[in-house]
C-alpha cells in the first residue's frame, strides 16, 4: 500500500495484517509548514507511522525531495531523527521532485502550483542521502 497515512488509524489497522509492505510518505516534519503546503496537519500521519512501526508492519519510508519546500537541513535532520526513532524501519527511498505532473494537471484543467520548481541537483540528493545514512538508515534513490 502506497500511502501518506492521512486516515484514522482504525482504518489503517483493519488492513494492516493484509498488507505485505507499506510505502509510507513523509514530506515535512514542521506542522505549520506541512499544513501550508499540503493543506493538512501531519500529526495523524506521523502518529499512524509510529503505530504501524510499533506493531511490526513492514514499512519503507518514501521521502519526496521538493527544492525550497522540504530539502532544508532542518527538515532532513528532523525526518531522519524521527525515522531512526521508530522500531523496524531501516529503509528510506528519496524521491526527487520531477515535473511530470505538470501535463497531467493541464489535461485536467487544474493549475499546478509547483510549476516554477526545478528538480533537485544530484549533489543535493547525495547530500540528503549521506545525512540520512549517518543515522544508520539505508537510503535508496527513486523506487529502490
PDB file of C-alpha atoms in Angstrom, residues 2-89:
ATOM      1  CA  UNK A   2       1.383   3.385  -1.043  1.00  0.00           C
ATOM      2  CA  UNK A   3       0.095   5.961   1.449  1.00  0.00           C
ATOM      3  CA  UNK A   4       0.736   9.188   3.275  1.00  0.00           C
ATOM      4  CA  UNK A   5      -1.169   7.740   6.233  1.00  0.00           C
ATOM      5  CA  UNK A   6      -3.766  10.500   6.370  1.00  0.00           C
ATOM      6  CA  UNK A   7      -6.646   8.416   7.713  1.00  0.00           C
ATOM      7  CA  UNK A   8      -7.973   7.393  11.100  1.00  0.00           C
ATOM      8  CA  UNK A   9      -5.696   4.684  12.496  1.00  0.00           C
ATOM      9  CA  UNK A  10      -8.636   2.301  12.955  1.00  0.00           C
ATOM     10  CA  UNK A  11      -8.925   2.129   9.145  1.00  0.00           C
ATOM     11  CA  UNK A  12      -5.212   1.504   8.670  1.00  0.00           C
ATOM     12  CA  UNK A  13      -5.235  -1.050  11.476  1.00  0.00           C
ATOM     13  CA  UNK A  14      -8.073  -3.031   9.830  1.00  0.00           C
ATOM     14  CA  UNK A  15      -5.956  -3.634   6.729  1.00  0.00           C
ATOM     15  CA  UNK A  16      -2.562  -3.880   8.431  1.00  0.00           C
ATOM     16  CA  UNK A  17      -2.491  -7.695   8.585  1.00  0.00           C
ATOM     17  CA  UNK A  18      -3.365  -7.955   4.886  1.00  0.00           C
ATOM     18  CA  UNK A  19      -0.557  -5.656   3.702  1.00  0.00           C
ATOM     19  CA  UNK A  20       2.877  -7.044   2.784  1.00  0.00           C
ATOM     20  CA  UNK A  21       4.542  -3.635   2.575  1.00  0.00           C
ATOM     21  CA  UNK A  22       3.627  -0.055   3.351  1.00  0.00           C
ATOM     22  CA  UNK A  23       5.296   2.592   1.179  1.00  0.00           C
ATOM     23  CA  UNK A  24       4.735   5.492   3.528  1.00  0.00           C
ATOM     24  CA  UNK A  25       5.311   9.135   2.530  1.00  0.00           C
ATOM     25  CA  UNK A  26       6.800  11.659   4.894  1.00  0.00           C
ATOM     26  CA  UNK A  27       7.003  15.127   3.415  1.00  0.00           C
ATOM     27  CA  UNK A  28       7.528  17.809   6.068  1.00  0.00           C
ATOM     28  CA  UNK A  29       8.122  17.459   9.804  1.00  0.00           C
ATOM     29  CA  UNK A  30       7.149  21.015  10.822  1.00  0.00           C
ATOM     30  CA  UNK A  31       3.401  21.022  11.398  1.00  0.00           C
ATOM     31  CA  UNK A  32       2.726  24.600  10.228  1.00  0.00           C
ATOM     32  CA  UNK A  33       4.817  24.184   7.097  1.00  0.00           C
ATOM     33  CA  UNK A  34       3.146  20.827   6.364  1.00  0.00           C
ATOM     34  CA  UNK A  35      -0.288  22.428   6.588  1.00  0.00           C
ATOM     35  CA  UNK A  36       0.827  25.330   4.358  1.00  0.00           C
ATOM     36  CA  UNK A  37       1.988  23.061   1.542  1.00  0.00           C
ATOM     37  CA  UNK A  38      -0.407  20.124   1.839  1.00  0.00           C
ATOM     38  CA  UNK A  39      -3.500  21.693   3.377  1.00  0.00           C
ATOM     39  CA  UNK A  40      -3.496  19.198   6.255  1.00  0.00           C
ATOM     40  CA  UNK A  41      -1.829  18.571   9.590  1.00  0.00           C
ATOM     41  CA  UNK A  42       0.933  15.994   9.803  1.00  0.00           C
ATOM     42  CA  UNK A  43       0.082  14.867  13.357  1.00  0.00           C
ATOM     43  CA  UNK A  44      -2.124  11.955  12.295  1.00  0.00           C
ATOM     44  CA  UNK A  45       0.330  10.973   9.548  1.00  0.00           C
ATOM     45  CA  UNK A  46       3.297  10.788  11.929  1.00  0.00           C
ATOM     46  CA  UNK A  47       1.307   9.090  14.678  1.00  0.00           C
ATOM     47  CA  UNK A  48      -0.009   6.439  12.269  1.00  0.00           C
ATOM     48  CA  UNK A  49       3.512   5.709  11.042  1.00  0.00           C
ATOM     49  CA  UNK A  50       4.675   5.349  14.626  1.00  0.00           C
ATOM     50  CA  UNK A  51       1.840   2.916  15.417  1.00  0.00           C
ATOM     51  CA  UNK A  52       2.474   0.851  12.274  1.00  0.00           C
ATOM     52  CA  UNK A  53       6.161   0.596  13.140  1.00  0.00           C
ATOM     53  CA  UNK A  54       5.410  -0.362  16.745  1.00  0.00           C
ATOM     54  CA  UNK A  55       3.037  -3.090  15.503  1.00  0.00           C
ATOM     55  CA  UNK A  56       5.782  -4.621  13.364  1.00  0.00           C
ATOM     56  CA  UNK A  57       4.469  -3.696   9.929  1.00  0.00           C
ATOM     57  CA  UNK A  58       6.898  -3.886   7.007  1.00  0.00           C
ATOM     58  CA  UNK A  59       7.493  -0.246   6.037  1.00  0.00           C
ATOM     59  CA  UNK A  60       9.676   1.631   3.590  1.00  0.00           C
ATOM     60  CA  UNK A  61       9.504   5.387   4.023  1.00  0.00           C
ATOM     61  CA  UNK A  62       9.256   7.466   0.861  1.00  0.00           C
ATOM     62  CA  UNK A  63      10.700  10.967   1.205  1.00  0.00           C
ATOM     63  CA  UNK A  64       9.852  13.185  -1.781  1.00  0.00           C
ATOM     64  CA  UNK A  65      12.517  15.885  -2.127  1.00  0.00           C
ATOM     65  CA  UNK A  66      10.974  19.182  -3.227  1.00  0.00           C
ATOM     66  CA  UNK A  67      13.528  22.004  -3.569  1.00  0.00           C
ATOM     67  CA  UNK A  68      12.798  25.029  -1.424  1.00  0.00           C
ATOM     68  CA  UNK A  69       9.993  23.256   0.407  1.00  0.00           C
ATOM     69  CA  UNK A  70      11.376  20.253   2.307  1.00  0.00           C
ATOM     70  CA  UNK A  71      15.031  19.872   1.322  1.00  0.00           C
ATOM     71  CA  UNK A  72      16.495  22.144   4.016  1.00  0.00           C
ATOM     72  CA  UNK A  73      18.913  20.745   6.606  1.00  0.00           C
ATOM     73  CA  UNK A  74      16.452  21.167   9.479  1.00  0.00           C
ATOM     74  CA  UNK A  75      13.685  19.157   7.815  1.00  0.00           C
ATOM     75  CA  UNK A  76      16.075  16.470   6.561  1.00  0.00           C
ATOM     76  CA  UNK A  77      17.610  16.079  10.025  1.00  0.00           C
ATOM     77  CA  UNK A  78      14.227  16.022  11.797  1.00  0.00           C
ATOM     78  CA  UNK A  79      12.929  13.467   9.294  1.00  0.00           C
ATOM     79  CA  UNK A  80      15.990  11.245   9.779  1.00  0.00           C
ATOM     80  CA  UNK A  81      15.735  11.536  13.578  1.00  0.00           C
ATOM     81  CA  UNK A  82      12.064  10.589  13.509  1.00  0.00           C
ATOM     82  CA  UNK A  83      12.620   7.598  11.239  1.00  0.00           C
ATOM     83  CA  UNK A  84      15.611   6.486  13.312  1.00  0.00           C
ATOM     84  CA  UNK A  85      13.461   6.612  16.474  1.00  0.00           C
ATOM     85  CA  UNK A  86      10.938   4.141  15.052  1.00  0.00           C
ATOM     86  CA  UNK A  87      11.315   0.389  15.509  1.00  0.00           C
ATOM     87  CA  UNK A  88      11.565  -1.808  12.416  1.00  0.00           C
ATOM     88  CA  UNK A  89      12.132   0.994   9.887  1.00  0.00           C
TER      89      UNK A  89
END
